[in-house]
Every structure is written in C-alpha cells, then in structure tokens.
Amino acid sequence: MPTNDSGLTARDIVETGDREADLAVQADKLAVRELIAEIEREQLETLRRILDAQTSFGGQGLPAMVSGLESGSGDPDRSVAAVYGTGEIDPNPGGAQMFGDAAENIEQLIIRVAQETSGFAGVGRAGLSPVQWRALLQALIWQESRFTIGARSPVGAYGLTQIMPGTASDLGINPEYYDSPYLQVHGGARYLATQLKTFDGNIINALAAYNAGPGRVFEYGGVPPFRETQYYVSVIPERYNLYLSRIGGIEALGTIDPALLANANLSLTGHGAAFYGNNSPAAIRQAALRIADIVERISETEDVQESVALNTYARAELVRLVAARIRLQAARTRVLSAEELAQASARMAEGAFMDFTIREIE
C-alpha cells in the first residue's frame, strides 16, 4: 500500500517555489542586463554620432549656415556689414562724424574745406591765396552762426553757413546738409565762390550777394541799402583781418577764440550724437532680426558640430551687440566731455573779463 510522506512533499513544494522564484529573479536580472545593454548601445550610438560630427564627415551644412547668417539670410540690410560694420567702419550714418576720420573740430573742418575749394574760379578771380580764402570763410562762418551747426534763422536759413533750403537744393545738398557740418561748410564755400565769380572777384559785392541775394546787388548796382547787409559787408572784413593776422599757414590751429571753439565743438558733438542716436533704432531692429535668424536655425541643425558652431556664432553675435552698445554710449560720453570743456572755457573767458586794472577802467 503506497504511503504519502507529507514532509517530503512539503519540502518539494518549497524547493519548487524557490526554483521558480530564482528563475524569476534570473529573468529579471536578464531583463535588466538587456535593458542596460540597450542603453549602452544607444550611448555608443550617440557617442559615435558625436565623434562623426567632429570629423570631416560632420558639419556639412556649416559653410552655408555661416554664410547665410553673415549675409543676413538674403536681406542685405541685415548683413553683418550693414548692421555692425567691418573693421573700423561704423555703418551708422553718423559714425564717421563721431568716430571716424571726419571727427574734426570746427577749425579743422574749415581748414579742410578751404583746401578743397581754394582752387575754385571765383577764389582765383578775387586773387585770394589759400590762407586768405580760409580766413574769409572762417570770418563768414563766425558772422553767420558763431560756429554753431544747428543755427537757424527766422526765415529758415540753416547751419554753420546759414544756407537757405532753396539754395541748398540748387547746390544739391538738401536735405542732407541739415545733418552734415561738412556739407554746410562746403556748400557755403561753393556759394561764396560762385558770388565771387559772378561779381568779378569783388569781395564786398560777393558778401552782399551772399547775404541779400545776387539779384539785389544787381538791382542796386552794389551793396543794397539794407541795414543788415551794410553791417554784414563791414563786420566780415574786420573779422577776416583778425583771423588773417592769426593764421600763419593754411593748417594753423588755435585761431578761433577758445570759448567759441568749445561751444562749436559742443554743437558738433551734440548734433553728431543725436544724429547717431536717431539712426541707431534701425540697426537695433536689424540686430534683433539677426538674433531671430539664429534661434530659428537651432531646430535645423543636422549634427552636433553644426549645433556647437551655431552656439559659438550666437556668442559672437552677442559680442557684436555689446560693441554696438558701447559705441552708442561713447557718443553720449563725447557730448558730456564737450559740454564740460565748453563750461570750462566760458569760466576762463569770464575770468579774463574780470581781470582788469584801474588803468584799464580809466
């Protein structure tokens, strides 16, 4: 008769359960190992792609990407050269006046224009040497504007040489002369030289024509009987003689009274900074569009090398933006410096005025 060993059966059940549990554990371990292996394969694939991107086989789109960004993505106004300039060239229309070779004081500007225009026919007809021509031009500017770039008369004459808009149009400098000290001086020199030629080198009649118009001089056969014009043709020759006594050569500096020169430089830098600032928003907008181009290209990169290059390019763009901001701040700083110099010169002039003696009073 068969017998049933309950103890043995119990042990078999326990051992079977242990083996099943062990098999389950082993299965879990295998699944984990397979998962780890899969992760490792993915990591290796990622590393392979990174390595591939760092070789000549990666970054195939880099040249086109960089070229596109540099050129403004097809918009010339958004190119690097248009927004930030190249080398020492500032693309801002006011950049040359504020920071370039054109950043002259009023005396240097008069010298340059006098040199450029001393060969005009009217100047030769009057028998004026380059030095004399400079002295006459400087005296005219003194009378017209006291060397202030933004001077405006009640009738609309504007700038250093007080050119009327109609005359500026005839000279081909309207409206640009409103923002260009050079065009104001050069335009005035051209117009005065034209009057000298028209009146056969007669300086007094030419000055009268500059002030009242050539038609009036022809009408009266000489200087018109207008108080302003009569004064004009007497005070400018006086100032001409003063400047001529100070000018030892065409390029002589220090011939304009310090207070006037300081105020003139303040007007130049102030107007230049305003012009520079007024043109900055357009550049800022284009810079923002350039940043947008960079951001949009992030999703278009095909490999790590392009991503790294785009990140580097974005950093370079930030440096360009900082440089542009520094220039804008520098424009304002130049105005503050010019203002301080003008104030100091005014104080010196006041000091000289108060430095008198009893003999001088008598």
mmCIF file of C-alpha atoms in Angstrom:
data_model
loop_
_atom_site.group_PDB
_atom_site.id
_atom_site.type_symbol
_atom_site.label_atom_id
_atom_site.label_comp_id
_atom_site.label_asym_id
_atom_site.label_seq_id
_atom_site.Cartn_x
_atom_site.Cartn_y
_atom_site.Cartn_z
ATOM 1 C CA MET A 1 0.000 0.000 0.000
ATOM 2 C CA PRO A 2 1.520 3.308 -1.085
ATOM 3 C CA THR A 3 2.420 5.716 1.595
ATOM 4 C CA ASN A 4 2.475 9.570 1.459
ATOM 5 C CA ASP A 5 5.413 11.333 3.039
ATOM 6 C CA SER A 6 3.876 14.698 3.768
ATOM 7 C CA GLY A 7 7.166 16.118 4.958
ATOM 8 C CA LEU A 8 8.903 15.220 1.716
ATOM 9 C CA THR A 9 6.069 16.665 -0.277
ATOM 10 C CA ALA A 10 6.261 19.878 1.655
ATOM 11 C CA ARG A 11 9.987 20.128 1.045
ATOM 12 C CA ASP A 12 9.436 19.521 -2.716
ATOM 13 C CA ILE A 13 6.851 22.287 -2.800
ATOM 14 C CA VAL A 14 9.211 24.665 -1.035
ATOM 15 C CA GLU A 15 12.137 23.746 -3.281
ATOM 16 C CA THR A 16 9.972 24.139 -6.381
ATOM 17 C CA GLY A 17 8.845 27.537 -5.180
ATOM 18 C CA ASP A 18 12.434 28.528 -4.539
ATOM 19 C CA ARG A 19 13.475 27.417 -8.025
ATOM 20 C CA GLU A 20 10.602 29.362 -9.572
ATOM 21 C CA ALA A 21 11.476 32.405 -7.544
ATOM 22 C CA ASP A 22 15.102 32.013 -8.540
ATOM 23 C CA LEU A 23 14.103 31.691 -12.174
ATOM 24 C CA ALA A 24 12.004 34.844 -11.840
ATOM 25 C CA VAL A 25 14.931 36.671 -10.291
ATOM 26 C CA GLN A 26 17.224 35.427 -13.021
ATOM 27 C CA ALA A 27 14.672 36.532 -15.616
ATOM 28 C CA ASP A 28 14.516 39.963 -14.023
ATOM 29 C CA LYS A 29 18.302 40.172 -13.981
ATOM 30 C CA LEU A 30 18.387 39.173 -17.627
ATOM 31 C CA ALA A 31 15.816 41.809 -18.473
ATOM 32 C CA VAL A 32 17.822 44.419 -16.584
ATOM 33 C CA ARG A 33 21.026 43.344 -18.325
ATOM 34 C CA GLU A 34 19.287 43.532 -21.666
ATOM 35 C CA LEU A 35 17.965 46.987 -20.777
ATOM 36 C CA ILE A 36 21.427 48.109 -19.715
ATOM 37 C CA ALA A 37 22.865 46.675 -22.898
ATOM 38 C CA GLU A 38 20.272 48.587 -24.920
ATOM 39 C CA ILE A 39 21.107 51.790 -23.077
ATOM 40 C CA GLU A 40 24.791 51.167 -23.667
ATOM 41 C CA ARG A 41 24.125 50.579 -27.353
ATOM 42 C CA GLU A 42 22.210 53.872 -27.512
ATOM 43 C CA GLN A 43 25.024 55.652 -25.676
ATOM 44 C CA LEU A 44 27.579 54.176 -28.031
ATOM 45 C CA GLU A 45 25.472 55.254 -30.993
ATOM 46 C CA THR A 46 25.212 58.761 -29.579
ATOM 47 C CA LEU A 47 28.947 58.873 -28.973
ATOM 48 C CA ARG A 48 29.512 57.603 -32.484
ATOM 49 C CA ARG A 49 27.352 60.390 -33.845
ATOM 50 C CA ILE A 50 29.208 62.955 -31.756
ATOM 51 C CA LEU A 51 32.535 61.641 -32.965
ATOM 52 C CA ASP A 52 31.251 61.620 -36.509
ATOM 53 C CA ALA A 53 30.074 65.193 -36.120
ATOM 54 C CA GLN A 54 33.543 66.217 -35.018
ATOM 55 C CA THR A 55 35.156 64.706 -38.098
ATOM 56 C CA SER A 56 35.190 65.952 -41.652
ATOM 57 C CA PHE A 57 32.049 63.915 -42.271
ATOM 58 C CA GLY A 58 30.056 66.085 -39.854
ATOM 59 C CA GLY A 59 29.009 69.726 -40.161
ATOM 60 C CA GLN A 60 28.377 69.544 -43.868
ATOM 61 C CA GLY A 61 25.943 72.460 -43.609
ATOM 62 C CA LEU A 62 28.319 74.770 -41.726
ATOM 63 C CA PRO A 63 29.604 76.866 -44.658
ATOM 64 C CA ALA A 64 26.099 77.560 -45.936
ATOM 65 C CA MET A 65 24.814 78.277 -42.432
ATOM 66 C CA VAL A 66 27.565 80.770 -41.560
ATOM 67 C CA SER A 67 27.440 82.387 -44.986
ATOM 68 C CA GLY A 68 23.691 82.795 -44.698
ATOM 69 C CA LEU A 69 23.907 84.419 -41.287
ATOM 70 C CA GLU A 70 26.756 86.720 -42.313
ATOM 71 C CA SER A 71 24.848 87.889 -45.378
ATOM 72 C CA GLY A 72 21.651 88.496 -43.412
ATOM 73 C CA SER A 73 19.712 85.484 -44.688
ATOM 74 C CA GLY A 74 19.165 87.136 -48.042
ATOM 75 C CA ASP A 75 18.477 90.632 -46.687
ATOM 76 C CA PRO A 76 21.454 92.976 -47.349
ATOM 77 C CA ASP A 77 20.222 95.381 -44.652
ATOM 78 C CA ARG A 78 20.553 92.560 -42.121
ATOM 79 C CA SER A 79 24.091 91.529 -43.056
ATOM 80 C CA VAL A 80 26.980 91.835 -40.596
ATOM 81 C CA ALA A 81 28.500 94.683 -42.595
ATOM 82 C CA ALA A 82 25.211 96.607 -42.690
ATOM 83 C CA VAL A 83 24.340 96.145 -39.009
ATOM 84 C CA TYR A 84 27.731 96.176 -37.283
ATOM 85 C CA GLY A 85 30.186 97.399 -39.899
ATOM 86 C CA THR A 86 33.550 95.945 -40.755
ATOM 87 C CA GLY A 87 36.848 96.779 -39.097
ATOM 88 C CA GLU A 88 36.949 100.496 -38.300
ATOM 89 C CA ILE A 89 33.892 101.300 -40.423
ATOM 90 C CA ASP A 90 30.748 102.129 -38.458
ATOM 91 C CA PRO A 91 27.643 101.581 -40.622
ATOM 92 C CA ASN A 92 25.683 104.209 -38.708
ATOM 93 C CA PRO A 93 25.376 107.328 -40.941
ATOM 94 C CA GLY A 94 26.616 109.384 -38.001
ATOM 95 C CA GLY A 95 29.540 107.074 -37.293
ATOM 96 C CA ALA A 96 32.112 108.849 -39.432
ATOM 97 C CA GLN A 97 31.347 112.193 -37.808
ATOM 98 C CA MET A 98 31.533 110.785 -34.273
ATOM 99 C CA PHE A 99 34.317 108.210 -34.504
ATOM 100 C CA GLY A 100 35.943 108.273 -37.942
ATOM 101 C CA ASP A 101 38.403 110.495 -39.752
ATOM 102 C CA ALA A 102 35.574 113.009 -40.166
ATOM 103 C CA ALA A 103 35.513 113.568 -36.393
ATOM 104 C CA GLU A 104 37.055 117.045 -36.661
ATOM 105 C CA ASN A 105 36.598 120.175 -34.657
ATOM 106 C CA ILE A 106 35.179 123.208 -36.423
ATOM 107 C CA GLU A 107 38.574 124.748 -37.139
ATOM 108 C CA GLN A 108 39.875 121.553 -38.739
ATOM 109 C CA LEU A 109 36.704 121.318 -40.795
ATOM 110 C CA ILE A 110 37.126 124.866 -42.105
ATOM 111 C CA ILE A 111 40.743 124.116 -42.986
ATOM 112 C CA ARG A 112 39.767 121.005 -44.928
ATOM 113 C CA VAL A 113 37.045 122.756 -46.887
ATOM 114 C CA ALA A 114 39.265 125.767 -47.588
ATOM 115 C CA GLN A 115 41.926 123.462 -49.011
ATOM 116 C CA GLU A 116 39.359 121.638 -51.147
ATOM 117 C CA THR A 117 37.785 124.807 -52.551
ATOM 118 C CA SER A 118 40.689 127.264 -52.816
ATOM 119 C CA GLY A 119 41.060 126.345 -56.483
ATOM 120 C CA PHE A 120 37.552 127.470 -57.429
ATOM 121 C CA ALA A 121 37.384 130.067 -60.189
ATOM 122 C CA GLY A 122 35.772 132.714 -58.003
ATOM 123 C CA VAL A 123 38.534 132.439 -55.400
ATOM 124 C CA GLY A 124 41.147 132.922 -58.088
ATOM 125 C CA ARG A 125 39.188 135.807 -59.613
ATOM 126 C CA ALA A 126 39.356 137.563 -56.227
ATOM 127 C CA GLY A 127 43.107 136.926 -56.024
ATOM 128 C CA LEU A 128 42.806 135.124 -52.702
ATOM 129 C CA SER A 129 45.552 132.771 -51.548
ATOM 130 C CA PRO A 130 44.544 129.548 -49.751
ATOM 131 C CA VAL A 131 45.298 131.217 -46.402
ATOM 132 C CA GLN A 132 43.266 134.309 -47.290
ATOM 133 C CA TRP A 133 40.413 132.147 -48.530
ATOM 134 C CA ARG A 134 40.415 130.243 -45.274
ATOM 135 C CA ALA A 135 40.371 133.491 -43.273
ATOM 136 C CA LEU A 136 37.444 134.817 -45.323
ATOM 137 C CA LEU A 137 35.481 131.588 -44.997
ATOM 138 C CA GLN A 138 36.158 131.463 -41.256
ATOM 139 C CA ALA A 139 35.044 135.087 -40.852
ATOM 140 C CA LEU A 140 31.836 134.398 -42.770
ATOM 141 C CA ILE A 141 31.006 131.412 -40.548
ATOM 142 C CA TRP A 142 31.736 133.469 -37.439
ATOM 143 C CA GLN A 143 29.222 136.089 -38.581
ATOM 144 C CA GLU A 144 26.598 133.651 -39.835
ATOM 145 C CA SER A 145 26.424 131.210 -36.922
ATOM 146 C CA ARG A 146 29.216 131.761 -34.406
ATOM 147 C CA PHE A 147 30.329 128.270 -35.461
ATOM 148 C CA THR A 148 27.088 126.602 -34.324
ATOM 149 C CA ILE A 149 25.998 123.711 -36.507
ATOM 150 C CA GLY A 150 22.292 123.876 -35.679
ATOM 151 C CA ALA A 151 21.862 127.644 -36.011
ATOM 152 C CA ARG A 152 18.564 128.520 -37.710
ATOM 153 C CA SER A 153 17.357 131.957 -38.758
ATOM 154 C CA PRO A 154 13.719 133.136 -38.566
ATOM 155 C CA VAL A 155 13.473 132.859 -42.366
ATOM 156 C CA GLY A 156 14.783 129.283 -42.475
ATOM 157 C CA ALA A 157 18.496 129.681 -43.209
ATOM 158 C CA TYR A 158 20.291 126.821 -41.520
ATOM 159 C CA GLY A 159 23.645 125.668 -40.271
ATOM 160 C CA LEU A 160 27.170 126.944 -39.988
ATOM 161 C CA THR A 161 26.943 128.995 -43.192
ATOM 162 C CA GLN A 162 23.182 129.749 -42.937
ATOM 163 C CA ILE A 163 22.173 128.296 -46.290
ATOM 164 C CA MET A 164 18.534 128.650 -47.318
ATOM 165 C CA PRO A 165 16.779 125.387 -48.277
ATOM 166 C CA GLY A 166 16.271 126.610 -51.847
ATOM 167 C CA THR A 167 19.952 127.431 -52.213
ATOM 168 C CA ALA A 168 20.830 124.069 -50.676
ATOM 169 C CA SER A 169 18.655 122.394 -53.305
ATOM 170 C CA ASP A 170 20.466 124.311 -56.049
ATOM 171 C CA LEU A 171 23.751 123.113 -54.564
ATOM 172 C CA GLY A 172 22.451 119.529 -54.440
ATOM 173 C CA ILE A 173 22.838 119.179 -50.677
ATOM 174 C CA ASN A 174 19.229 119.400 -49.474
ATOM 175 C CA PRO A 175 18.164 117.827 -47.114
ATOM 176 C CA GLU A 176 21.487 116.136 -46.307
ATOM 177 C CA TYR A 177 23.099 119.388 -45.185
ATOM 178 C CA TYR A 178 20.861 119.518 -42.116
ATOM 179 C CA ASP A 179 22.825 116.609 -40.644
ATOM 180 C CA SER A 180 26.269 117.268 -42.122
ATOM 181 C CA PRO A 181 28.596 120.006 -40.838
ATOM 182 C CA TYR A 182 30.852 119.275 -43.803
ATOM 183 C CA LEU A 183 28.095 119.936 -46.347
ATOM 184 C CA GLN A 184 27.168 123.133 -44.529
ATOM 185 C CA VAL A 185 30.708 124.497 -44.745
ATOM 186 C CA HIS A 186 31.426 123.135 -48.216
ATOM 187 C CA GLY A 187 28.079 124.375 -49.522
ATOM 188 C CA GLY A 188 28.705 127.833 -48.099
ATOM 189 C CA ALA A 189 32.186 127.906 -49.620
ATOM 190 C CA ARG A 190 30.807 126.913 -53.026
ATOM 191 C CA TYR A 191 28.101 129.555 -52.868
ATOM 192 C CA LEU A 192 30.514 132.308 -51.807
ATOM 193 C CA ALA A 193 32.963 131.296 -54.545
ATOM 194 C CA THR A 194 30.107 131.469 -57.057
ATOM 195 C CA GLN A 195 29.297 135.031 -55.969
ATOM 196 C CA LEU A 196 32.966 135.991 -56.249
ATOM 197 C CA LYS A 197 32.965 134.703 -59.809
ATOM 198 C CA THR A 198 29.653 136.418 -60.603
ATOM 199 C CA PHE A 199 30.904 139.792 -59.362
ATOM 200 C CA ASP A 200 34.324 139.505 -60.957
ATOM 201 C CA GLY A 201 36.227 138.944 -57.727
ATOM 202 C CA ASN A 202 34.705 141.893 -55.849
ATOM 203 C CA ILE A 203 34.661 140.581 -52.288
ATOM 204 C CA ILE A 204 32.304 143.239 -50.895
ATOM 205 C CA ASN A 205 29.701 142.680 -53.603
ATOM 206 C CA ALA A 206 30.076 138.917 -53.231
ATOM 207 C CA LEU A 207 29.440 139.182 -49.494
ATOM 208 C CA ALA A 208 26.427 141.402 -50.131
ATOM 209 C CA ALA A 209 25.104 138.818 -52.598
ATOM 210 C CA TYR A 210 25.632 136.062 -50.054
ATOM 211 C CA ASN A 211 23.552 137.993 -47.543
ATOM 212 C CA ALA A 212 20.849 139.658 -49.646
ATOM 213 C CA GLY A 213 20.978 137.672 -52.864
ATOM 214 C CA PRO A 214 22.766 138.479 -56.133
ATOM 215 C CA GLY A 215 19.591 139.964 -57.603
ATOM 216 C CA ARG A 216 19.590 142.733 -55.018
ATOM 217 C CA VAL A 217 23.227 143.576 -55.737
ATOM 218 C CA PHE A 218 22.468 143.846 -59.447
ATOM 219 C CA GLU A 219 19.358 145.878 -58.665
ATOM 220 C CA TYR A 220 21.269 148.473 -56.657
ATOM 221 C CA GLY A 221 24.489 148.287 -58.611
ATOM 222 C CA GLY A 222 26.388 147.320 -55.468
ATOM 223 C CA VAL A 223 25.664 146.792 -51.798
ATOM 224 C CA PRO A 224 21.919 147.201 -51.152
ATOM 225 C CA PRO A 225 20.903 149.900 -48.646
ATOM 226 C CA PHE A 226 19.731 147.363 -46.083
ATOM 227 C CA ARG A 227 20.992 147.844 -42.541
ATOM 228 C CA GLU A 228 21.723 144.129 -42.119
ATOM 229 C CA THR A 229 23.631 143.891 -45.391
ATOM 230 C CA GLN A 230 25.534 147.122 -44.767
ATOM 231 C CA TYR A 231 26.651 145.783 -41.408
ATOM 232 C CA TYR A 232 27.410 142.372 -42.923
ATOM 233 C CA VAL A 233 29.857 143.721 -45.507
ATOM 234 C CA SER A 234 31.710 145.736 -42.869
ATOM 235 C CA VAL A 235 31.968 143.285 -39.975
ATOM 236 C CA ILE A 236 33.172 140.289 -42.008
ATOM 237 C CA PRO A 237 36.219 142.129 -43.457
ATOM 238 C CA GLU A 238 37.107 143.209 -39.912
ATOM 239 C CA ARG A 239 36.921 139.622 -38.683
ATOM 240 C CA TYR A 240 38.802 138.494 -41.802
ATOM 241 C CA ASN A 241 41.715 140.785 -40.945
ATOM 242 C CA LEU A 242 41.733 139.472 -37.369
ATOM 243 C CA TYR A 243 41.858 135.855 -38.491
ATOM 244 C CA LEU A 244 44.414 136.580 -41.184
ATOM 245 C CA SER A 245 46.714 138.059 -38.536
ATOM 246 C CA ARG A 246 46.404 134.824 -36.521
ATOM 247 C CA ILE A 247 46.719 132.317 -39.348
ATOM 248 C CA GLY A 248 50.348 131.647 -40.099
ATOM 249 C CA GLY A 249 49.576 128.870 -42.579
ATOM 250 C CA ILE A 250 46.619 127.150 -44.132
ATOM 251 C CA GLU A 251 46.655 124.430 -41.439
ATOM 252 C CA ALA A 252 47.229 126.717 -38.456
ATOM 253 C CA LEU A 253 45.135 125.867 -35.397
ATOM 254 C CA GLY A 254 44.195 127.928 -32.353
ATOM 255 C CA THR A 255 42.907 130.914 -34.332
ATOM 256 C CA ILE A 256 39.333 130.758 -33.004
ATOM 257 C CA ASP A 257 38.591 132.139 -29.537
ATOM 258 C CA PRO A 258 38.650 129.230 -27.020
ATOM 259 C CA ALA A 259 35.134 129.830 -25.708
ATOM 260 C CA LEU A 260 33.700 129.961 -29.226
ATOM 261 C CA LEU A 261 35.688 126.897 -30.229
ATOM 262 C CA ALA A 262 34.493 124.945 -27.187
ATOM 263 C CA ASN A 263 30.866 125.861 -27.858
ATOM 264 C CA ALA A 264 31.339 124.978 -31.514
ATOM 265 C CA ASN A 265 32.696 121.569 -30.595
ATOM 266 C CA LEU A 266 29.784 121.079 -28.199
ATOM 267 C CA SER A 267 27.339 121.813 -31.002
ATOM 268 C CA LEU A 268 29.210 119.460 -33.329
ATOM 269 C CA THR A 269 29.348 116.558 -30.892
ATOM 270 C CA GLY A 270 25.828 117.157 -29.598
ATOM 271 C CA HIS A 271 24.342 117.217 -33.064
ATOM 272 C CA GLY A 272 26.503 114.283 -34.107
ATOM 273 C CA ALA A 273 25.430 112.220 -31.109
ATOM 274 C CA ALA A 274 21.770 112.998 -31.769
ATOM 275 C CA PHE A 275 22.173 112.011 -35.413
ATOM 276 C CA TYR A 276 23.991 108.840 -34.363
ATOM 277 C CA GLY A 277 21.291 108.009 -31.839
ATOM 278 C CA ASN A 278 18.467 108.696 -34.290
ATOM 279 C CA ASN A 279 19.950 106.167 -36.687
ATOM 280 C CA SER A 280 20.529 103.510 -34.022
ATOM 281 C CA PRO A 281 16.952 102.110 -33.765
ATOM 282 C CA ALA A 282 17.123 100.824 -37.334
ATOM 283 C CA ALA A 283 20.338 98.961 -36.556
ATOM 284 C CA ILE A 284 18.866 97.606 -33.312
ATOM 285 C CA ARG A 285 15.854 96.256 -35.209
ATOM 286 C CA GLN A 286 18.094 94.535 -37.748
ATOM 287 C CA ALA A 287 20.223 93.109 -34.926
ATOM 288 C CA ALA A 288 17.071 91.669 -33.337
ATOM 289 C CA LEU A 289 16.128 90.076 -36.653
ATOM 290 C CA ARG A 290 19.606 88.552 -36.852
ATOM 291 C CA ILE A 291 19.127 87.006 -33.395
ATOM 292 C CA ALA A 292 15.772 85.635 -34.561
ATOM 293 C CA ASP A 293 17.519 84.029 -37.541
ATOM 294 C CA ILE A 294 19.968 82.293 -35.218
ATOM 295 C CA VAL A 295 17.190 80.995 -32.951
ATOM 296 C CA GLU A 296 15.185 79.692 -35.900
ATOM 297 C CA ARG A 297 18.171 77.741 -37.163
ATOM 298 C CA ILE A 298 18.532 75.801 -33.894
ATOM 299 C CA SER A 299 15.951 73.228 -34.975
ATOM 300 C CA GLU A 300 17.514 72.985 -38.413
ATOM 301 C CA THR A 301 20.967 71.817 -37.345
ATOM 302 C CA GLU A 302 21.780 68.321 -38.617
ATOM 303 C CA ASP A 303 24.566 67.282 -36.270
ATOM 304 C CA VAL A 304 26.445 68.237 -33.140
ATOM 305 C CA GLN A 305 29.111 70.153 -34.993
ATOM 306 C CA GLU A 306 26.530 72.469 -36.512
ATOM 307 C CA SER A 307 24.898 72.904 -33.092
ATOM 308 C CA VAL A 308 28.233 73.805 -31.496
ATOM 309 C CA ALA A 309 29.054 76.167 -34.342
ATOM 310 C CA LEU A 310 25.662 77.863 -34.070
ATOM 311 C CA ASN A 311 26.146 78.314 -30.325
ATOM 312 C CA THR A 312 29.571 79.854 -30.963
ATOM 313 C CA TYR A 313 28.102 82.130 -33.623
ATOM 314 C CA ALA A 314 25.407 83.262 -31.179
ATOM 315 C CA ARG A 315 28.119 84.196 -28.671
ATOM 316 C CA ALA A 316 29.952 86.165 -31.352
ATOM 317 C CA GLU A 317 26.711 87.968 -32.179
ATOM 318 C CA LEU A 318 26.386 88.952 -28.526
ATOM 319 C CA VAL A 319 29.885 90.448 -28.611
ATOM 320 C CA ARG A 320 28.898 92.459 -31.678
ATOM 321 C CA LEU A 321 25.815 93.758 -29.887
ATOM 322 C CA VAL A 322 27.892 94.784 -26.877
ATOM 323 C CA ALA A 323 30.340 96.637 -29.132
ATOM 324 C CA ALA A 324 27.459 98.493 -30.809
ATOM 325 C CA ARG A 325 26.069 99.464 -27.401
ATOM 326 C CA ILE A 326 29.476 100.727 -26.291
ATOM 327 C CA ARG A 327 29.643 102.943 -29.374
ATOM 328 C CA LEU A 328 26.211 104.359 -28.580
ATOM 329 C CA GLN A 329 27.317 105.096 -25.015
ATOM 330 C CA ALA A 330 30.566 106.612 -26.284
ATOM 331 C CA ALA A 331 28.611 109.018 -28.489
ATOM 332 C CA ARG A 332 26.817 110.333 -25.400
ATOM 333 C CA THR A 333 30.056 110.495 -23.407
ATOM 334 C CA ARG A 334 31.668 112.672 -26.075
ATOM 335 C CA VAL A 335 28.843 115.174 -25.694
ATOM 336 C CA LEU A 336 29.336 115.307 -21.928
ATOM 337 C CA SER A 337 33.085 115.862 -22.394
ATOM 338 C CA ALA A 338 32.470 118.640 -24.921
ATOM 339 C CA GLU A 339 29.954 120.271 -22.585
ATOM 340 C CA GLU A 340 32.438 120.231 -19.708
ATOM 341 C CA LEU A 341 35.091 121.798 -21.947
ATOM 342 C CA ALA A 342 32.669 124.490 -23.089
ATOM 343 C CA GLN A 343 31.780 125.311 -19.491
ATOM 344 C CA ALA A 344 35.438 125.468 -18.515
ATOM 345 C CA SER A 345 36.208 127.760 -21.456
ATOM 346 C CA ALA A 346 33.315 130.009 -20.503
ATOM 347 C CA ARG A 347 34.618 130.250 -16.945
ATOM 348 C CA MET A 348 38.071 131.132 -18.292
ATOM 349 C CA ALA A 349 36.564 133.814 -20.511
ATOM 350 C CA GLU A 350 34.688 135.247 -17.538
ATOM 351 C CA GLY A 351 37.893 135.221 -15.534
ATOM 352 C CA ALA A 352 39.755 137.078 -18.255
ATOM 353 C CA PHE A 353 36.930 139.625 -18.480
ATOM 354 C CA MET A 354 37.045 140.286 -14.731
ATOM 355 C CA ASP A 355 40.851 140.501 -14.649
ATOM 356 C CA PHE A 356 41.144 144.254 -15.201
ATOM 357 C CA THR A 357 43.112 147.061 -13.613
ATOM 358 C CA ILE A 358 42.233 150.620 -12.603
ATOM 359 C CA ARG A 359 44.284 151.866 -15.553
ATOM 360 C CA GLU A 360 42.165 149.793 -17.930
ATOM 361 C CA ILE A 361 38.990 151.228 -16.393
ATOM 362 C CA GLU A 362 40.290 154.736 -16.832
#
